[in-house]
Backbone as ProteinMPNN parsed JSONL, in Angstrom:
{"seq_chain_A": "XXXXXXXXXXXXXXXXXXXXXXXXXXXXXXXXXXXXXXXXXXXXXXXXXXXXXXXXXXXXXXXXXXXXXXXXXXXXXXXXXXX", "coords_chain_A": {"N_chain_A": [[-12.299, 0.714, 38.443], [-10.737, 3.769, 37.404], [-8.356, 3.292, 35.975], [-8.831, 0.715, 35.04], [-10.934, 1.214, 33.247], [-9.619, 2.807, 31.368], [-7.874, 0.922, 30.361], [-9.68, -0.813, 29.116], [-10.696, 0.885, 27.108], [-8.33, 1.234, 25.712], [-7.83, -1.398, 24.872], [-10.057, -1.8, 23.222], [-9.571, 0.168, 21.29], [-7.188, -0.831, 20.254], [-8.08, -3.26, 19.162], [-9.819, -2.3, 17.192], [-8.037, -0.841, 15.588], [-6.443, -2.953, 14.753], [-8.266, -4.451, 13.23], [-8.824, -2.585, 11.213], [-6.301, -2.38, 10.084], [-6.001, -4.984, 9.121], [-8.013, -4.999, 7.171], [-6.964, -3.088, 5.45], [-4.558, -4.348, 4.606], [-5.667, -6.581, 3.313], [-7.039, -5.342, 1.221], [-4.897, -4.172, -0.153], [-3.646, -6.497, -1.008], [-5.412, -7.276, -2.986], [-4.922, -5.603, -5.074], [-3.452, -4.916, -8.335], [-0.172, -6.229, -9.105], [1.874, -4.249, -9.694], [0.734, -1.975, -8.573], [0.606, -2.731, -5.883], [3.353, -2.984, -5.335], [4.182, -0.335, -5.692], [2.775, 1.038, -3.614], [3.631, -0.35, -1.297], [6.407, 0.034, -1.45], [6.64, 2.84, -1.24], [5.142, 3.61, 1.093], [5.278, 1.609, 3.101], [7.904, 0.675, 3.104], [9.056, 3.081, 3.111], [10.394, 4.373, 1.02], [11.852, 6.879, -1.08], [10.351, 8.937, -3.676], [12.002, 8.775, -5.899], [13.495, 6.458, -5.339], [11.422, 4.609, -5.295], [10.709, 4.734, -7.966], [12.961, 3.531, -9.094], [12.615, 0.902, -8.155], [10.243, 0.267, -9.463], [11.151, 0.445, -12.002], [10.964, 2.698, -13.693], [10.481, 6.164, -14.674], [10.707, 8.856, -12.233], [8.416, 10.583, -12.35], [6.535, 8.93, -13.606], [6.382, 6.96, -11.672], [5.234, 8.39, -9.565], [2.725, 8.902, -10.702], [1.805, 6.284, -10.984], [1.611, 5.611, -8.304], [-0.351, 7.439, -7.433], [-2.563, 6.536, -8.907], [-2.699, 3.917, -7.917], [-3.307, 4.402, -5.234], [-5.836, 5.505, -5.556], [-7.252, 3.29, -6.548], [-6.971, 1.616, -4.344], [-8.364, 3.086, -2.416], [-10.981, 2.898, -3.48], [-11.42, 0.142, -3.209], [-11.358, -0.108, -0.416], [-13.516, 1.52, 0.311], [-15.605, 0.105, -0.871], [-15.506, -2.183, 0.658], [-16.178, -1.197, 3.168], [-18.639, -0.148, 2.663]], "CA_chain_A": [[-11.484, 1.899, 38.656], [-10.446, 4.549, 36.187], [-7.294, 2.61, 35.234], [-9.46, -0.404, 34.336], [-11.673, 1.766, 32.119], [-8.638, 3.218, 30.364], [-7.373, -0.308, 29.76], [-10.724, -1.293, 28.214], [-10.657, 1.766, 25.949], [-7.113, 0.928, 24.976], [-8.019, -2.699, 24.23], [-11.006, -1.593, 22.128], [-8.855, 0.909, 20.257], [-6.229, -1.757, 19.648], [-8.835, -4.208, 18.339], [-10.3, -1.565, 16.026], [-6.873, -0.575, 14.735], [-6.029, -4.226, 14.176], [-9.242, -4.787, 12.186], [-8.604, -1.653, 10.106], [-5.034, -2.772, 9.453], [-6.283, -6.211, 8.365], [-8.774, -4.599, 5.979], [-6.02, -2.406, 4.563], [-3.675, -5.346, 4.004], [-6.464, -7.402, 2.397], [-7.294, -4.525, 0.033], [-3.628, -4.069, -0.886], [-3.432, -7.799, -1.651], [-6.286, -7.393, -4.156], [-4.448, -4.695, -6.126], [-2.465, -5.476, -9.275], [1.169, -6.284, -8.522], [2.607, -2.973, -9.779], [0.139, -1.07, -7.581], [1.079, -3.194, -4.558], [4.775, -2.646, -5.213], [4.28, 1.122, -5.529], [2.305, 1.417, -2.278], [4.513, -0.924, -0.276], [7.711, 0.706, -1.531], [6.568, 4.234, -0.785], [4.565, 3.836, 2.419], [5.681, 0.613, 4.092], [9.364, 0.667, 3.133], [9.413, 4.495, 3.245], [11.326, 4.775, -0.026], [11.555, 8.156, -1.726], [9.743, 8.796, -5.004], [13.058, 8.342, -6.813], [13.79, 5.05, -5.032], [10.26, 3.834, -5.749], [10.839, 4.67, -9.419], [13.966, 2.505, -9.395], [11.992, -0.399, -7.906], [9.254, 0.061, -10.521], [11.863, 0.521, -13.278], [10.358, 3.757, -14.506], [10.906, 7.504, -14.27], [10.021, 9.314, -11.016], [7.077, 11.091, -12.666], [5.68, 7.772, -13.858], [6.185, 6.302, -10.378], [4.248, 9.189, -8.819], [1.426, 8.658, -11.329], [1.43, 4.917, -10.61], [1.217, 5.659, -6.896], [-1.638, 8.145, -7.368], [-3.598, 5.614, -9.404], [-2.778, 2.797, -6.974], [-4.025, 4.871, -4.05], [-7.246, 5.642, -5.949], [-7.814, 1.937, -6.59], [-7.026, 1.141, -2.963], [-9.473, 3.801, -1.774], [-12.22, 2.299, -3.954], [-11.558, -1.174, -2.575], [-11.678, 0.076, 1.003], [-14.887, 2.048, 0.393], [-16.511, -1.009, -1.204], [-15.488, -3.097, 1.816], [-16.87, -0.542, 4.281], [-19.936, 0.292, 2.196]], "C_chain_A": [[-11.205, 2.583, 37.316], [-9.377, 3.865, 35.336], [-7.859, 1.44, 34.441], [-10.222, 0.085, 33.11], [-10.74, 2.219, 31.01], [-8.086, 2.01, 29.635], [-8.393, -0.86, 28.763], [-10.747, -0.439, 26.951], [-9.454, 1.441, 25.075], [-7.249, -0.399, 24.23], [-8.981, -2.58, 23.053], [-10.344, -0.866, 20.966], [-7.904, -0.003, 19.505], [-6.944, -2.736, 18.723], [-9.337, -3.533, 17.067], [-9.157, -1.282, 15.056], [-6.413, -1.843, 14.038], [-6.965, -4.638, 13.04], [-9.058, -3.877, 10.971], [-7.337, -2.009, 9.347], [-5.241, -4.027, 8.6], [-7.044, -5.908, 7.089], [-7.863, -3.927, 4.961], [-5.125, -3.419, 3.857], [-4.43, -6.21, 2.991], [-6.744, -6.636, 1.107], [-6.028, -4.387, -0.805], [-3.349, -5.367, -1.634], [-4.27, -7.968, -2.911], [-5.867, -6.483, -5.308], [-3.547, -5.44, -7.113], [-1.052, -5.346, -8.686], [1.897, -4.939, -8.563], [2.049, -1.947, -8.798], [0.601, -1.439, -6.178], [2.523, -2.776, -4.331], [4.937, -1.141, -4.972], [3.9, 1.538, -4.107], [3.24, 0.895, -1.195], [5.872, -0.218, -0.271], [7.662, 2.086, -0.893], [6.158, 4.366, 0.672], [4.976, 2.825, 3.481], [7.199, 0.546, 4.226], [9.933, 2.078, 3.241], [10.481, 4.924, 2.238], [10.903, 6.134, -0.578], [10.874, 7.884, -3.067], [10.768, 8.283, -6.007], [13.416, 6.867, -6.591], [12.648, 4.14, -5.489], [10.304, 3.689, -7.268], [11.867, 3.607, -9.825], [13.386, 1.106, -9.22], [11.015, -0.734, -9.032], [9.862, 0.075, -11.918], [11.192, 1.511, -14.229], [10.893, 5.103, -14.025], [10.138, 7.93, -13.017], [8.614, 9.85, -11.263], [6.08, 9.968, -12.908], [5.392, 7.024, -12.557], [5.156, 7.059, -9.543], [2.847, 8.975, -9.377], [0.921, 7.267, -10.962], [0.919, 4.904, -9.172], [-0.136, 6.347, -6.727], [-2.77, 7.226, -7.807], [-3.786, 4.432, -8.462], [-3.559, 3.2, -5.724], [-5.507, 5.056, -4.349], [-7.929, 4.28, -5.979], [-7.965, 1.374, -5.183], [-8.197, 1.788, -2.231], [-10.822, 3.196, -2.193], [-12.462, 0.928, -3.315], [-11.955, -1.042, -1.101], [-13.092, 0.615, 1.185], [-15.907, 0.958, 0.089], [-16.614, -1.975, -0.029], [-16.29, -2.513, 2.969], [-18.333, -0.264, 3.956], [-21.058, -0.62, 2.43]], "O_chain_A": [[-11.423, 2.012, 36.247], [-9.477, 3.856, 34.109], [-7.436, 1.188, 33.313], [-10.17, -0.544, 32.053], [-11.042, 2.031, 29.831], [-7.854, 2.062, 28.428], [-8.018, -1.322, 27.685], [-10.81, -0.972, 25.843], [-9.557, 1.383, 23.85], [-6.827, -0.508, 23.079], [-8.756, -3.184, 22.004], [-10.528, -1.231, 19.805], [-7.821, 0.042, 18.278], [-6.468, -3.01, 17.621], [-9.286, -4.123, 15.987], [-9.301, -1.463, 13.847], [-6.035, -1.811, 12.867], [-6.507, -5.12, 12.004], [-9.128, -4.339, 9.832], [-7.3, -1.949, 8.118], [-4.718, -4.121, 7.49], [-6.76, -6.487, 6.04], [-7.976, -4.167, 3.759], [-4.954, -3.352, 2.64], [-3.894, -6.534, 1.932], [-6.693, -7.211, 0.02], [-6.081, -4.476, -2.032], [-2.87, -5.34, -2.768], [-3.89, -8.718, -3.81], [-6.411, -6.59, -6.407], [-2.954, -6.464, -6.774], [-0.784, -4.461, -7.873], [2.483, -4.532, -7.56], [2.8, -1.139, -8.25], [0.947, -0.567, -5.381], [2.872, -2.274, -3.263], [5.742, -0.728, -4.137], [4.622, 2.303, -3.469], [3.597, 1.631, -0.275], [6.416, 0.087, 0.79], [8.534, 2.451, -0.105], [6.755, 5.147, 1.414], [5.017, 3.168, 4.663], [7.722, 0.378, 5.327], [11.135, 2.259, 3.436], [11.357, 5.729, 2.552], [9.725, 6.487, -0.541], [10.827, 6.745, -3.531], [10.449, 7.458, -6.863], [13.617, 6.123, -7.551], [12.879, 3.045, -6.002], [9.97, 2.629, -7.798], [11.658, 2.873, -10.791], [13.634, 0.223, -10.041], [10.96, -1.872, -9.5], [9.189, -0.24, -12.9], [10.9, 1.207, -15.386], [11.671, 5.162, -13.073], [9.043, 7.428, -12.761], [7.711, 9.597, -10.466], [4.929, 10.038, -12.475], [4.289, 6.513, -12.362], [4.309, 6.449, -8.891], [1.884, 8.877, -8.615], [-0.261, 7.093, -10.662], [-0.085, 4.261, -8.867], [-0.975, 5.881, -5.957], [-3.81, 7.15, -7.152], [-4.914, 3.994, -8.235], [-4.374, 2.429, -5.218], [-6.348, 4.795, -3.489], [-9.051, 4.131, -5.496], [-8.968, 0.734, -4.867], [-8.934, 1.115, -1.511], [-11.702, 3.005, -1.355], [-13.586, 0.606, -2.929], [-12.798, -1.793, -0.611], [-13.793, 0.213, 2.114], [-16.96, 0.898, 0.724], [-17.684, -2.52, 0.244], [-16.998, -3.238, 3.669], [-19.166, -0.155, 4.855], [-22.191, -0.312, 2.06]]}, "name": "protein", "num_of_chains": 1, "seq": "XXXXXXXXXXXXXXXXXXXXXXXXXXXXXXXXXXXXXXXXXXXXXXXXXXXXXXXXXXXXXXXXXXXXXXXXXXXXXXXXXXX"}
């Protein structure tokens, strides 16, 4: 039935999302600690740039730069994993 097909699609989507999430977490784990802290603070804990700067013990501008560089490193790790 159509409901069964929707359930299969949903299960496949869930499995794919779970695998992507696992890859993301594994890549984050491979980052240097300060990069991990920046990404987790900003995107997982939803801290502001100013709050992230406090966690990193630096100025907000430096925290934003750290985050930009951390995201670049993360992107490279994810591309290498997918590549």
